[in-house]
JSON list of C-alpha atoms in Angstrom, two decimals:
[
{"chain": "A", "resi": 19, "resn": "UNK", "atom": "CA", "xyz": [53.10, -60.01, 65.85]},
{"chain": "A", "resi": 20, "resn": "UNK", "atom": "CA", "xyz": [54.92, -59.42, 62.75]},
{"chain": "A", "resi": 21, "resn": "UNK", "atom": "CA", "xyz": [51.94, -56.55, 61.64]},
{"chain": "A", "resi": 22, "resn": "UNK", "atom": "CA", "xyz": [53.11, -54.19, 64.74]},
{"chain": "A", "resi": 23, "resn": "UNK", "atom": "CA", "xyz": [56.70, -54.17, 63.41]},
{"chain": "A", "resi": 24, "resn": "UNK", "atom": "CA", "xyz": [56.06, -53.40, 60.06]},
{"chain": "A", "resi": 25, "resn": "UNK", "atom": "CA", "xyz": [57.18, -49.85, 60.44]},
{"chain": "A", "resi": 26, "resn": "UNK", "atom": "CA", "xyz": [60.30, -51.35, 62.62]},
{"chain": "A", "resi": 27, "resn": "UNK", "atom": "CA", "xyz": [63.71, -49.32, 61.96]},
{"chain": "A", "resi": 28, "resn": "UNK", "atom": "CA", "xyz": [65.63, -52.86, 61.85]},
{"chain": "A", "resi": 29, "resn": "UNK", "atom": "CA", "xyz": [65.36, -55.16, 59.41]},
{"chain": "A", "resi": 30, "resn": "UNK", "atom": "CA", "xyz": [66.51, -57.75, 61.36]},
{"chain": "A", "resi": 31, "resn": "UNK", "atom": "CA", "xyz": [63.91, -57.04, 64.28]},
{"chain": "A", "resi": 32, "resn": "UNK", "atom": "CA", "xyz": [61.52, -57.44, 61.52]},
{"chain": "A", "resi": 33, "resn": "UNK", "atom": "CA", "xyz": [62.22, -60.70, 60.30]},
{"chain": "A", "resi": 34, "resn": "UNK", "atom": "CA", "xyz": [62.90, -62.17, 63.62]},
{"chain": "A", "resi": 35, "resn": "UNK", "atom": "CA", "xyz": [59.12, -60.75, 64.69]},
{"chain": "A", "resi": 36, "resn": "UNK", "atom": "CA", "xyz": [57.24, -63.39, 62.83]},
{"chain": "A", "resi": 37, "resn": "UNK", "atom": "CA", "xyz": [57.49, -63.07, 58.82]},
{"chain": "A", "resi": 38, "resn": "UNK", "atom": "CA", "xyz": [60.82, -65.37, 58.56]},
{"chain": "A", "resi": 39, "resn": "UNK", "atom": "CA", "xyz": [58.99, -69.46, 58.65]},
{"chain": "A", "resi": 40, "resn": "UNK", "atom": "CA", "xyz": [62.15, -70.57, 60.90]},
{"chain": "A", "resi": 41, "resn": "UNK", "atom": "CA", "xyz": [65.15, -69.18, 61.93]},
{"chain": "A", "resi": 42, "resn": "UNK", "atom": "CA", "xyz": [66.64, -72.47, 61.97]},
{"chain": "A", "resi": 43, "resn": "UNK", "atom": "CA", "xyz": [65.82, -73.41, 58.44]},
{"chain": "A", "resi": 44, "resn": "UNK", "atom": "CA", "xyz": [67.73, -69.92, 57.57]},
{"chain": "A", "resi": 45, "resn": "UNK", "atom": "CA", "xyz": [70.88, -70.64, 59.37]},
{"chain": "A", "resi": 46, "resn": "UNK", "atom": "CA", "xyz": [71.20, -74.18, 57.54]},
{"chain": "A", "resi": 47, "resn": "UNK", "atom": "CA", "xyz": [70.19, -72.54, 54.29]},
{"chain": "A", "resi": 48, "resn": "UNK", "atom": "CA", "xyz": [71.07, -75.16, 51.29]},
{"chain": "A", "resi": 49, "resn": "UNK", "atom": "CA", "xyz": [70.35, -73.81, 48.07]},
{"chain": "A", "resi": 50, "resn": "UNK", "atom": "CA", "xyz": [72.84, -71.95, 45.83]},
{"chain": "A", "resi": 51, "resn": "UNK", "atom": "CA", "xyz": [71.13, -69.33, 43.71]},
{"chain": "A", "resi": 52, "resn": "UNK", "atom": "CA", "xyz": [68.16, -68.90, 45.58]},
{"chain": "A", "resi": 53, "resn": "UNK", "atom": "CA", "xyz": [67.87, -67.29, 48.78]},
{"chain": "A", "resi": 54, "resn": "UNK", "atom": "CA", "xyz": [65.24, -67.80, 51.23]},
{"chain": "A", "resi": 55, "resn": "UNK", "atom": "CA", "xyz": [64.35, -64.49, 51.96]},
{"chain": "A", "resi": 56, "resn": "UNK", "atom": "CA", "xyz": [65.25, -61.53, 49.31]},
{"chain": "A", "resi": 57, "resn": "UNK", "atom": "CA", "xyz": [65.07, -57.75, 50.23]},
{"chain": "A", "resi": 58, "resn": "UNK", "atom": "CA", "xyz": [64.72, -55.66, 47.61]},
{"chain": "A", "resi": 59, "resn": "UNK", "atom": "CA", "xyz": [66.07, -52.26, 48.24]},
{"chain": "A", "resi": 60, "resn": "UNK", "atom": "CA", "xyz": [65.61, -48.53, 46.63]},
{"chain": "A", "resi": 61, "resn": "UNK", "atom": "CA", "xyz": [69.59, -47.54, 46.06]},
{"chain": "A", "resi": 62, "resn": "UNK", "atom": "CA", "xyz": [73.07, -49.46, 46.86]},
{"chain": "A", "resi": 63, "resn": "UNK", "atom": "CA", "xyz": [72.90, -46.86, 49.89]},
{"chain": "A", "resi": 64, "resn": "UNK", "atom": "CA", "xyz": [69.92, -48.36, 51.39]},
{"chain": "A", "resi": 65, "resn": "UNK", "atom": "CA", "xyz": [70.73, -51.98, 50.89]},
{"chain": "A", "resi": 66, "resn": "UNK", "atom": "CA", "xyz": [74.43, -51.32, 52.68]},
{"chain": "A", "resi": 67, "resn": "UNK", "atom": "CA", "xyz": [72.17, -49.73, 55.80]},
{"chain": "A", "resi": 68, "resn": "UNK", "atom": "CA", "xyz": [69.68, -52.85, 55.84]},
{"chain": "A", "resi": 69, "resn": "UNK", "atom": "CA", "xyz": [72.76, -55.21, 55.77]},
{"chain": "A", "resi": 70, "resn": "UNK", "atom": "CA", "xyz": [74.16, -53.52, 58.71]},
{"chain": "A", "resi": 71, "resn": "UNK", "atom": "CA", "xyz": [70.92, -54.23, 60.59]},
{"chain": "A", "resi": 72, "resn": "UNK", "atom": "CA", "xyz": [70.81, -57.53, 59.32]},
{"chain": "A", "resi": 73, "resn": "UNK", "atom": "CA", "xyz": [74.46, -58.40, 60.41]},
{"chain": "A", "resi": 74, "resn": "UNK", "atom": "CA", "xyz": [73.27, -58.93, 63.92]},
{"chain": "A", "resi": 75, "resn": "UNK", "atom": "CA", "xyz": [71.53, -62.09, 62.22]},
{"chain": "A", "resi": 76, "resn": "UNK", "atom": "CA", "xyz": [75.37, -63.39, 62.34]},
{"chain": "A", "resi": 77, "resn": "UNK", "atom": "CA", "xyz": [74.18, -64.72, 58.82]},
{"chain": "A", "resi": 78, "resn": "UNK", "atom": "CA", "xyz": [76.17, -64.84, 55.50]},
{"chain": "A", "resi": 79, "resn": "UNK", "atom": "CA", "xyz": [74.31, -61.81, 53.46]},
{"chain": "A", "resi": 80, "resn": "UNK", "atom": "CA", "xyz": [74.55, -61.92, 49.46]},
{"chain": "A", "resi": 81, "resn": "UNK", "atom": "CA", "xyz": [75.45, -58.01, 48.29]},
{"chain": "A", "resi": 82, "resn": "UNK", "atom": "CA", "xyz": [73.26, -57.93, 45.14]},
{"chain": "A", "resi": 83, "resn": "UNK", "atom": "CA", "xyz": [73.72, -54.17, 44.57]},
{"chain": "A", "resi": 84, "resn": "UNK", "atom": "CA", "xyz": [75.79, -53.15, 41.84]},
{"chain": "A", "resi": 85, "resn": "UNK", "atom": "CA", "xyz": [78.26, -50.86, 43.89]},
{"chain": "A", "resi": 86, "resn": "UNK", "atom": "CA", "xyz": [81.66, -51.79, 44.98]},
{"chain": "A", "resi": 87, "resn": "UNK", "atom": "CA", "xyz": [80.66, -55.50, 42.81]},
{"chain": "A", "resi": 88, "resn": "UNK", "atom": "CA", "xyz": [80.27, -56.52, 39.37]},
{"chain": "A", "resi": 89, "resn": "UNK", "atom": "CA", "xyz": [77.71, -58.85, 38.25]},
{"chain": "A", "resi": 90, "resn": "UNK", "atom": "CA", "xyz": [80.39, -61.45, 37.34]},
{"chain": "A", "resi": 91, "resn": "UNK", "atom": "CA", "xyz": [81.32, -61.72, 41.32]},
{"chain": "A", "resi": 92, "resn": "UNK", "atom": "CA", "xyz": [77.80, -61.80, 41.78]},
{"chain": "A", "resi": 93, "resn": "UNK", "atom": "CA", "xyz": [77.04, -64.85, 39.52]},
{"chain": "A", "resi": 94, "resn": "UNK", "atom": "CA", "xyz": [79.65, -66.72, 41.53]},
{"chain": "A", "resi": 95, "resn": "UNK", "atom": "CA", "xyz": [79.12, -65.38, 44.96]},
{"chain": "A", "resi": 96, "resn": "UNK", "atom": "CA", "xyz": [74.85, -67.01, 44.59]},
{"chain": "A", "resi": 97, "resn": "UNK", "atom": "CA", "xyz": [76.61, -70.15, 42.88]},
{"chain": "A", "resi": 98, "resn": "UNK", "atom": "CA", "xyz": [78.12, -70.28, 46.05]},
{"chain": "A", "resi": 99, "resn": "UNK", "atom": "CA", "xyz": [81.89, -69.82, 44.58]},
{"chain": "A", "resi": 100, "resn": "UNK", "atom": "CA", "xyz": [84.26, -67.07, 46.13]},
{"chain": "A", "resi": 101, "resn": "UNK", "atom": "CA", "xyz": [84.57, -63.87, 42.92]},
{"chain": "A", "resi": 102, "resn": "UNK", "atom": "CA", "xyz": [87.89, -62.89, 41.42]},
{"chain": "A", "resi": 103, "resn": "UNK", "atom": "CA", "xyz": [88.16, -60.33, 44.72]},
{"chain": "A", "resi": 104, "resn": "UNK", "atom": "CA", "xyz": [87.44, -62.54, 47.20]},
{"chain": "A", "resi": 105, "resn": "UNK", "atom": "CA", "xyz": [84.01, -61.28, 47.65]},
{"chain": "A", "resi": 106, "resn": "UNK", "atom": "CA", "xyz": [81.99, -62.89, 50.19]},
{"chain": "A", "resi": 107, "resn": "UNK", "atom": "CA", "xyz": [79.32, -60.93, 52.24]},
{"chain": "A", "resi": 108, "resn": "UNK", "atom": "CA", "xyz": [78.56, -61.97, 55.93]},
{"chain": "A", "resi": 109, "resn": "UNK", "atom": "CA", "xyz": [79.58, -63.69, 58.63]},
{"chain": "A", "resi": 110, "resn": "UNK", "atom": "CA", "xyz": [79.86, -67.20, 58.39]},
{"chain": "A", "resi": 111, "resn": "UNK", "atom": "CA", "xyz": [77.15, -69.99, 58.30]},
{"chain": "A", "resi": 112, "resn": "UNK", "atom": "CA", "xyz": [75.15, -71.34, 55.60]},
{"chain": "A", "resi": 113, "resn": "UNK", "atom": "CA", "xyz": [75.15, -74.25, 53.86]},
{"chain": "A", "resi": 114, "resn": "UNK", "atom": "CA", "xyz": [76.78, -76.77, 51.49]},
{"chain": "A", "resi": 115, "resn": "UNK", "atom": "CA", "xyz": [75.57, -77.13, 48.05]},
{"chain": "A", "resi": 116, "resn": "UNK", "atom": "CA", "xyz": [74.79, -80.56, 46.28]},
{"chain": "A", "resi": 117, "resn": "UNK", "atom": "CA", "xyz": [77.99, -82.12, 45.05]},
{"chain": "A", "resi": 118, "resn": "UNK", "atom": "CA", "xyz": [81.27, -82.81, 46.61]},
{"chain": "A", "resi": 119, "resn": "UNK", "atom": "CA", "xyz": [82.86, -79.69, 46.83]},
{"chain": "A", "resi": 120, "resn": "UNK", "atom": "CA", "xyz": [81.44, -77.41, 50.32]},
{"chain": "A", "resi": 121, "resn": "UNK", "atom": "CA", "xyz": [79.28, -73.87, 49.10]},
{"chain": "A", "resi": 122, "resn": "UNK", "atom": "CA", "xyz": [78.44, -71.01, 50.91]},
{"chain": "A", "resi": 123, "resn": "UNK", "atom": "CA", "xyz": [74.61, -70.58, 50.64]},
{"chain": "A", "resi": 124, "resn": "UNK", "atom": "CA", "xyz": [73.06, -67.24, 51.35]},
{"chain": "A", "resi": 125, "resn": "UNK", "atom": "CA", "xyz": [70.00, -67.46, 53.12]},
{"chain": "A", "resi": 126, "resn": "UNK", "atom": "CA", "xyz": [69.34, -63.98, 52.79]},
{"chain": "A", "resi": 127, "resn": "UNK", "atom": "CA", "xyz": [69.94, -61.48, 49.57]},
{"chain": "A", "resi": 128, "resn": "UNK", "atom": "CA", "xyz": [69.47, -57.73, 49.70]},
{"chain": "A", "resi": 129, "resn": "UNK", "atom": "CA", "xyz": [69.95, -55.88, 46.07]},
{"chain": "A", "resi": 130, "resn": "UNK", "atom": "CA", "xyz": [68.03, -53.03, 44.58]},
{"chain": "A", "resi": 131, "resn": "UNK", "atom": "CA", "xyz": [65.52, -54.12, 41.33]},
{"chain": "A", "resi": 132, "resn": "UNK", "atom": "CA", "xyz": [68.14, -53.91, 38.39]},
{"chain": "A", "resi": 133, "resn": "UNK", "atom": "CA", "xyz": [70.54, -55.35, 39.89]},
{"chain": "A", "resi": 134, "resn": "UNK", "atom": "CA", "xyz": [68.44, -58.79, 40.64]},
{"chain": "A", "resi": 135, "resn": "UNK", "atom": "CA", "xyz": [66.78, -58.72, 37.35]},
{"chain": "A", "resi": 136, "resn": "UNK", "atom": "CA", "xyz": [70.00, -58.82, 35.63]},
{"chain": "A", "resi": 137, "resn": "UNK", "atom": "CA", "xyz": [70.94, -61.56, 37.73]},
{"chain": "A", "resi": 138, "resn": "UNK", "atom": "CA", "xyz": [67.74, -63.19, 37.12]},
{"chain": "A", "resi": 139, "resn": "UNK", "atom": "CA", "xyz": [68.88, -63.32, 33.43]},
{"chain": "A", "resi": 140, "resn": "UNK", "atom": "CA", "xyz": [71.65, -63.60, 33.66]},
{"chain": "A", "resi": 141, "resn": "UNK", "atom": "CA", "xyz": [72.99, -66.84, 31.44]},
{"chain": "A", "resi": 142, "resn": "UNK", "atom": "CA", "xyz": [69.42, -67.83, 31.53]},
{"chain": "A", "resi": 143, "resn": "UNK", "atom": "CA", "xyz": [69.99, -68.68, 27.83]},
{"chain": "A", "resi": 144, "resn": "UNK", "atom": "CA", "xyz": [73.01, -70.55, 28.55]},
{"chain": "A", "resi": 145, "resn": "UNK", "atom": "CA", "xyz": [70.74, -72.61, 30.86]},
{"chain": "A", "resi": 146, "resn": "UNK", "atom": "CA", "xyz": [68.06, -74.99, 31.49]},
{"chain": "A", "resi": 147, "resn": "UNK", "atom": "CA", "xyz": [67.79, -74.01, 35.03]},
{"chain": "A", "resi": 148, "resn": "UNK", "atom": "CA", "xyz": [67.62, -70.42, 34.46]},
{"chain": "A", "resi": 149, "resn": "UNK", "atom": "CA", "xyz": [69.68, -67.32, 35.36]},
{"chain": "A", "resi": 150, "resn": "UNK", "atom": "CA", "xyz": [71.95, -66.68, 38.01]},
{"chain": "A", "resi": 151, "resn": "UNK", "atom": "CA", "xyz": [69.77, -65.67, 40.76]},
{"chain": "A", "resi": 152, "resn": "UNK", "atom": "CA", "xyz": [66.60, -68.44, 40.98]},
{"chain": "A", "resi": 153, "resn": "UNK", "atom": "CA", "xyz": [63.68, -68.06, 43.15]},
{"chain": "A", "resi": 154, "resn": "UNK", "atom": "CA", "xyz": [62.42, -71.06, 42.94]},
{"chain": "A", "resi": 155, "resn": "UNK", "atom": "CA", "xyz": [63.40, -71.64, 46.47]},
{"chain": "A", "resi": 156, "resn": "UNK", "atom": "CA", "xyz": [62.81, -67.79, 47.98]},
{"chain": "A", "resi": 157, "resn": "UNK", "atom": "CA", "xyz": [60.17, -68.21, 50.81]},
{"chain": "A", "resi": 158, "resn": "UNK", "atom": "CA", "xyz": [59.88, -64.83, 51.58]},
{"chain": "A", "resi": 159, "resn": "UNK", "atom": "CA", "xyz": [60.76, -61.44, 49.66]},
{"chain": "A", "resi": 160, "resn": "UNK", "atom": "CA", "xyz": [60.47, -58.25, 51.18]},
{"chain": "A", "resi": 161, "resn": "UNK", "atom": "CA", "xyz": [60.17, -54.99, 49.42]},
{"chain": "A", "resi": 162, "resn": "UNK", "atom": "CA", "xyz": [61.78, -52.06, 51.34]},
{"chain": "A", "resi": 163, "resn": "UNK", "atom": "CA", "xyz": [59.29, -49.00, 51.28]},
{"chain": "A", "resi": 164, "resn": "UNK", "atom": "CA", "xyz": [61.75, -46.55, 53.11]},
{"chain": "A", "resi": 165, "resn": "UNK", "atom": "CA", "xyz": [62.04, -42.98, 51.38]},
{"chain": "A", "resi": 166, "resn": "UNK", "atom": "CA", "xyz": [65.07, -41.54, 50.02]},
{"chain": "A", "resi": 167, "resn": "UNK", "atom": "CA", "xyz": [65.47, -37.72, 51.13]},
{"chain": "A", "resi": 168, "resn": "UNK", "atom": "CA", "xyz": [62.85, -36.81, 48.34]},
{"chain": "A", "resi": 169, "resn": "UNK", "atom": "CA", "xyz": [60.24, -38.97, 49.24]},
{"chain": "A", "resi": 170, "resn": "UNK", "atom": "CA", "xyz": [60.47, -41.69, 46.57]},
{"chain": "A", "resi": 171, "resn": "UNK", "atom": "CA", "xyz": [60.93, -45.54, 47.38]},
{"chain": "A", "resi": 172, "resn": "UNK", "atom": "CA", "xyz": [61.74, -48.39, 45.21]},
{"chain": "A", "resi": 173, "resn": "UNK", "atom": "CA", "xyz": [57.34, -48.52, 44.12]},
{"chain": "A", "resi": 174, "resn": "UNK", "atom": "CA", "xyz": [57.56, -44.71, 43.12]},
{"chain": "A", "resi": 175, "resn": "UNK", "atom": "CA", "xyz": [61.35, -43.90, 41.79]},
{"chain": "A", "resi": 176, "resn": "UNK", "atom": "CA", "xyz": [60.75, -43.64, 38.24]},
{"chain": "A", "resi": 177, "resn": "UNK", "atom": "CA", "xyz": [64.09, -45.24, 37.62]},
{"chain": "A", "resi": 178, "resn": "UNK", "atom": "CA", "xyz": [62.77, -48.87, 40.37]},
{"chain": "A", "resi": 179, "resn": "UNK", "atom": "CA", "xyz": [59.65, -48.80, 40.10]},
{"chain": "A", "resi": 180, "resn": "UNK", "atom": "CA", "xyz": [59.52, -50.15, 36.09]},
{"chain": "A", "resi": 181, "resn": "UNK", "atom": "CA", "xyz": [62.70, -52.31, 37.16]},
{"chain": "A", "resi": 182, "resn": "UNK", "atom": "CA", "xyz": [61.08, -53.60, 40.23]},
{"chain": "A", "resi": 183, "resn": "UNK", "atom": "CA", "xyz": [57.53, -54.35, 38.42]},
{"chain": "A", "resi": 184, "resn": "UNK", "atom": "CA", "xyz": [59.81, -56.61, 35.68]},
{"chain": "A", "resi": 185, "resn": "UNK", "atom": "CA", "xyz": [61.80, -58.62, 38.31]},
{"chain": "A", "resi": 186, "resn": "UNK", "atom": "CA", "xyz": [58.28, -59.40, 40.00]},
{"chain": "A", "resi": 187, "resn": "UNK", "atom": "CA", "xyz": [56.75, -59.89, 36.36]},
{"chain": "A", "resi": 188, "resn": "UNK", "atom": "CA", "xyz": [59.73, -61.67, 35.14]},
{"chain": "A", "resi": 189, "resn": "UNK", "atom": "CA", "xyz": [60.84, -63.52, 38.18]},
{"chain": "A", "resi": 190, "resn": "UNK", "atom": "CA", "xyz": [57.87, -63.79, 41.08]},
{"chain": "A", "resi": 191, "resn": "UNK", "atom": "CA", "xyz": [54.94, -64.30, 39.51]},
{"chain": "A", "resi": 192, "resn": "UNK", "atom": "CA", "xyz": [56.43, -68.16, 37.00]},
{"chain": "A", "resi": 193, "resn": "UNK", "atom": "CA", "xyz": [57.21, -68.95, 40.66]},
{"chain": "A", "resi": 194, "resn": "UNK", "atom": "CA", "xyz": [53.70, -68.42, 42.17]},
{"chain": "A", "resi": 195, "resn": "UNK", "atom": "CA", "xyz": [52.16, -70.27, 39.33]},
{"chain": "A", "resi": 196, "resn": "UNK", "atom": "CA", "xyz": [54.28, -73.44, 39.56]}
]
Protein backbone atom coordinates (compact mmCIF):
# COMPACT_ATOMS: atom_id res chain seq x y z
CA UNK A 1 0.00 0.00 0.00
CA UNK A 2 0.80 3.49 -0.68
CA UNK A 3 1.49 4.07 3.50
CA UNK A 4 4.68 1.55 3.29
CA UNK A 5 6.24 3.71 0.55
CA UNK A 6 5.91 6.85 2.04
CA UNK A 7 9.54 7.05 2.95
CA UNK A 8 10.28 5.58 -0.79
CA UNK A 9 13.57 7.22 -2.42
CA UNK A 10 11.55 7.50 -5.89
CA UNK A 11 8.99 9.61 -6.49
CA UNK A 12 7.78 7.80 -9.16
CA UNK A 13 7.64 4.40 -7.11
CA UNK A 14 5.55 6.46 -4.88
CA UNK A 15 2.93 7.54 -7.01
CA UNK A 16 2.69 4.38 -8.91
CA UNK A 17 2.19 2.53 -5.19
CA UNK A 18 -1.35 3.66 -4.75
CA UNK A 19 -1.74 7.63 -4.12
CA UNK A 20 -2.05 8.51 -8.07
CA UNK A 21 -6.40 7.65 -8.75
CA UNK A 22 -5.28 6.16 -12.34
CA UNK A 23 -2.40 6.00 -14.24
CA UNK A 24 -4.41 6.06 -17.25
CA UNK A 25 -6.31 9.20 -16.49
CA UNK A 26 -2.58 10.79 -16.07
CA UNK A 27 -1.24 9.76 -19.36
CA UNK A 28 -4.42 11.32 -21.21
CA UNK A 29 -4.19 14.35 -18.96
CA UNK A 30 -6.54 17.25 -20.60
CA UNK A 31 -6.41 20.29 -18.75
CA UNK A 32 -4.03 23.22 -19.44
CA UNK A 33 -3.11 25.06 -16.28
CA UNK A 34 -3.88 22.56 -13.90
CA UNK A 35 -2.03 19.53 -13.32
CA UNK A 36 -3.31 16.48 -11.82
CA UNK A 37 -0.83 15.82 -9.42
CA UNK A 38 1.59 18.83 -8.15
CA UNK A 39 4.85 18.21 -6.13
CA UNK A 40 5.92 20.82 -4.29
CA UNK A 41 9.59 20.81 -3.69
CA UNK A 42 12.17 22.55 -1.04
CA UNK A 43 14.89 24.16 -3.72
CA UNK A 44 15.20 24.08 -7.76
CA UNK A 45 17.89 21.32 -6.72
CA UNK A 46 15.43 19.02 -5.30
CA UNK A 47 12.70 19.41 -7.83
CA UNK A 48 15.47 18.64 -10.84
CA UNK A 49 16.28 15.20 -8.63
CA UNK A 50 12.41 14.31 -8.24
CA UNK A 51 11.97 14.93 -12.05
CA UNK A 52 14.67 12.57 -12.79
CA UNK A 53 12.81 9.90 -10.79
CA UNK A 54 9.73 10.84 -12.27
CA UNK A 55 11.06 10.62 -15.93
CA UNK A 56 10.71 6.88 -15.81
CA UNK A 57 6.84 7.85 -15.78
CA UNK A 58 7.70 8.57 -19.67
CA UNK A 59 5.29 11.57 -18.82
CA UNK A 60 5.54 15.26 -19.98
CA UNK A 61 6.74 17.02 -16.49
CA UNK A 62 5.98 20.93 -16.08
CA UNK A 63 9.49 22.59 -14.54
CA UNK A 64 7.84 25.11 -12.17
CA UNK A 65 11.11 26.07 -10.44
CA UNK A 66 12.47 29.31 -11.16
CA UNK A 67 16.06 28.11 -12.32
CA UNK A 68 17.20 27.82 -15.81
CA UNK A 69 13.14 29.36 -16.61
CA UNK A 70 11.41 32.51 -16.26
CA UNK A 71 7.94 32.79 -15.21
CA UNK A 72 6.93 34.11 -18.68
CA UNK A 73 7.96 30.47 -20.24
CA UNK A 74 6.21 29.16 -17.44
CA UNK A 75 2.81 30.91 -18.08
CA UNK A 76 2.95 29.46 -21.57
CA UNK A 77 4.49 26.12 -20.98
CA UNK A 78 0.90 25.30 -18.26
CA UNK A 79 -1.20 27.14 -21.11
CA UNK A 80 0.08 24.43 -22.96
CA UNK A 81 2.08 26.81 -25.59
CA UNK A 82 5.90 26.11 -26.33
CA UNK A 83 8.11 29.54 -24.35
CA UNK A 84 10.31 31.88 -26.33
CA UNK A 85 13.25 28.96 -25.73
CA UNK A 86 11.52 26.22 -26.72
CA UNK A 87 10.94 25.04 -23.28
CA UNK A 88 9.06 21.96 -22.89
CA UNK A 89 9.77 19.49 -19.97
CA UNK A 90 9.23 15.66 -20.50
CA UNK A 91 8.84 13.16 -22.71
CA UNK A 92 5.98 13.17 -24.79
CA UNK A 93 2.26 12.37 -24.02
CA UNK A 94 -0.42 14.39 -22.64
CA UNK A 95 -3.21 15.84 -23.92
CA UNK A 96 -4.98 18.33 -26.22
CA UNK A 97 -6.57 21.32 -24.84
CA UNK A 98 -10.19 22.56 -25.75
CA UNK A 99 -10.13 24.41 -29.03
CA UNK A 100 -8.75 23.65 -32.38
CA UNK A 101 -5.28 24.08 -32.06
CA UNK A 102 -3.39 20.54 -30.23
CA UNK A 103 -1.74 21.48 -26.34
CA UNK A 104 0.59 19.75 -24.42
CA UNK A 105 -1.03 19.12 -20.97
CA UNK A 106 1.13 18.32 -18.02
CA UNK A 107 -0.25 15.84 -15.89
CA UNK A 108 2.28 16.27 -13.43
CA UNK A 109 4.05 19.73 -12.05
CA UNK A 110 6.99 19.80 -9.67
CA UNK A 111 8.07 23.57 -8.48
CA UNK A 112 9.20 24.77 -5.11
CA UNK A 113 6.38 27.21 -3.09
CA UNK A 114 7.30 30.70 -4.66
CA UNK A 115 7.59 29.73 -7.67
CA UNK A 116 3.78 28.21 -7.89
CA UNK A 117 2.36 31.00 -5.94
CA UNK A 118 3.57 33.43 -8.38
CA UNK A 119 2.15 31.41 -10.97
CA UNK A 120 -0.95 31.09 -9.09
CA UNK A 121 -1.22 34.93 -9.50
CA UNK A 122 -0.01 35.36 -11.98
CA UNK A 123 -2.49 37.57 -14.46
CA UNK A 124 -5.11 36.53 -12.05
CA UNK A 125 -6.27 40.18 -12.36
CA UNK A 126 -6.18 40.07 -15.99
CA UNK A 127 -8.60 37.12 -15.59
CA UNK A 128 -11.82 35.66 -14.75
CA UNK A 129 -10.43 32.25 -14.58
CA UNK A 130 -7.62 33.05 -12.43
CA UNK A 131 -3.79 32.94 -12.62
CA UNK A 132 -1.59 30.98 -14.60
CA UNK A 133 -1.30 27.87 -12.70
CA UNK A 134 -5.18 26.66 -11.60
CA UNK A 135 -5.91 23.88 -9.34
CA UNK A 136 -9.11 23.54 -9.86
CA UNK A 137 -8.40 20.31 -11.57
CA UNK A 138 -5.16 19.03 -9.27
CA UNK A 139 -6.29 15.61 -7.77
CA UNK A 140 -3.45 15.06 -5.84
CA UNK A 141 -0.53 17.41 -4.44
CA UNK A 142 2.31 16.12 -2.75
CA UNK A 143 4.55 18.01 -0.46
CA UNK A 144 8.20 16.79 -0.54
CA UNK A 145 9.51 16.48 3.17
CA UNK A 146 13.16 15.51 2.15
CA UNK A 147 15.97 17.54 4.11
CA UNK A 148 18.44 19.71 2.59
CA UNK A 149 22.08 19.04 4.12
CA UNK A 150 20.97 21.17 7.24
CA UNK A 151 18.01 19.49 8.10
CA UNK A 152 15.31 21.90 6.88
CA UNK A 153 12.47 20.93 4.31
CA UNK A 154 10.05 23.00 2.47
CA UNK A 155 7.51 22.96 6.23
CA UNK A 156 10.63 24.29 8.25
CA UNK A 157 12.96 26.56 5.77
CA UNK A 158 12.17 29.87 6.99
CA UNK A 159 12.39 31.15 3.47
CA UNK A 160 9.21 27.89 2.16
CA UNK A 161 7.65 27.39 4.83
CA UNK A 162 5.65 31.13 4.87
CA UNK A 163 5.66 30.69 0.90
CA UNK A 164 4.36 27.23 1.05
CA UNK A 165 1.58 28.04 3.88
CA UNK A 166 0.29 31.07 1.24
CA UNK A 167 0.13 28.85 -1.92
CA UNK A 168 -1.97 26.30 0.30
CA UNK A 169 -3.88 29.41 1.90
CA UNK A 170 -4.11 31.17 -1.32
CA UNK A 171 -4.51 28.36 -3.73
CA UNK A 172 -5.66 24.81 -1.89
CA UNK A 173 -7.88 25.57 0.52
CA UNK A 174 -10.87 28.04 -2.37
CA UNK A 175 -10.41 24.63 -4.05
CA UNK A 176 -11.44 22.36 -1.10
CA UNK A 177 -14.33 24.58 -0.35
CA UNK A 178 -15.89 24.62 -3.83
Amino acid sequence: DASSNFHSSNMATFLKSGPLPSMKRLKNWKHPNSPMVLVITLSARRSVELMKQLSTLRLPIAKLFAKHMNIDDQVQLLSGGVGKKGLISGDGGGGKGKGNSPHKCYGIGVGTPGRLLALLNHGKNESSYGGALRLNHTELIVIDCHEDSKGFNVCTMKDTSKELMDFMKEGVVPELSE
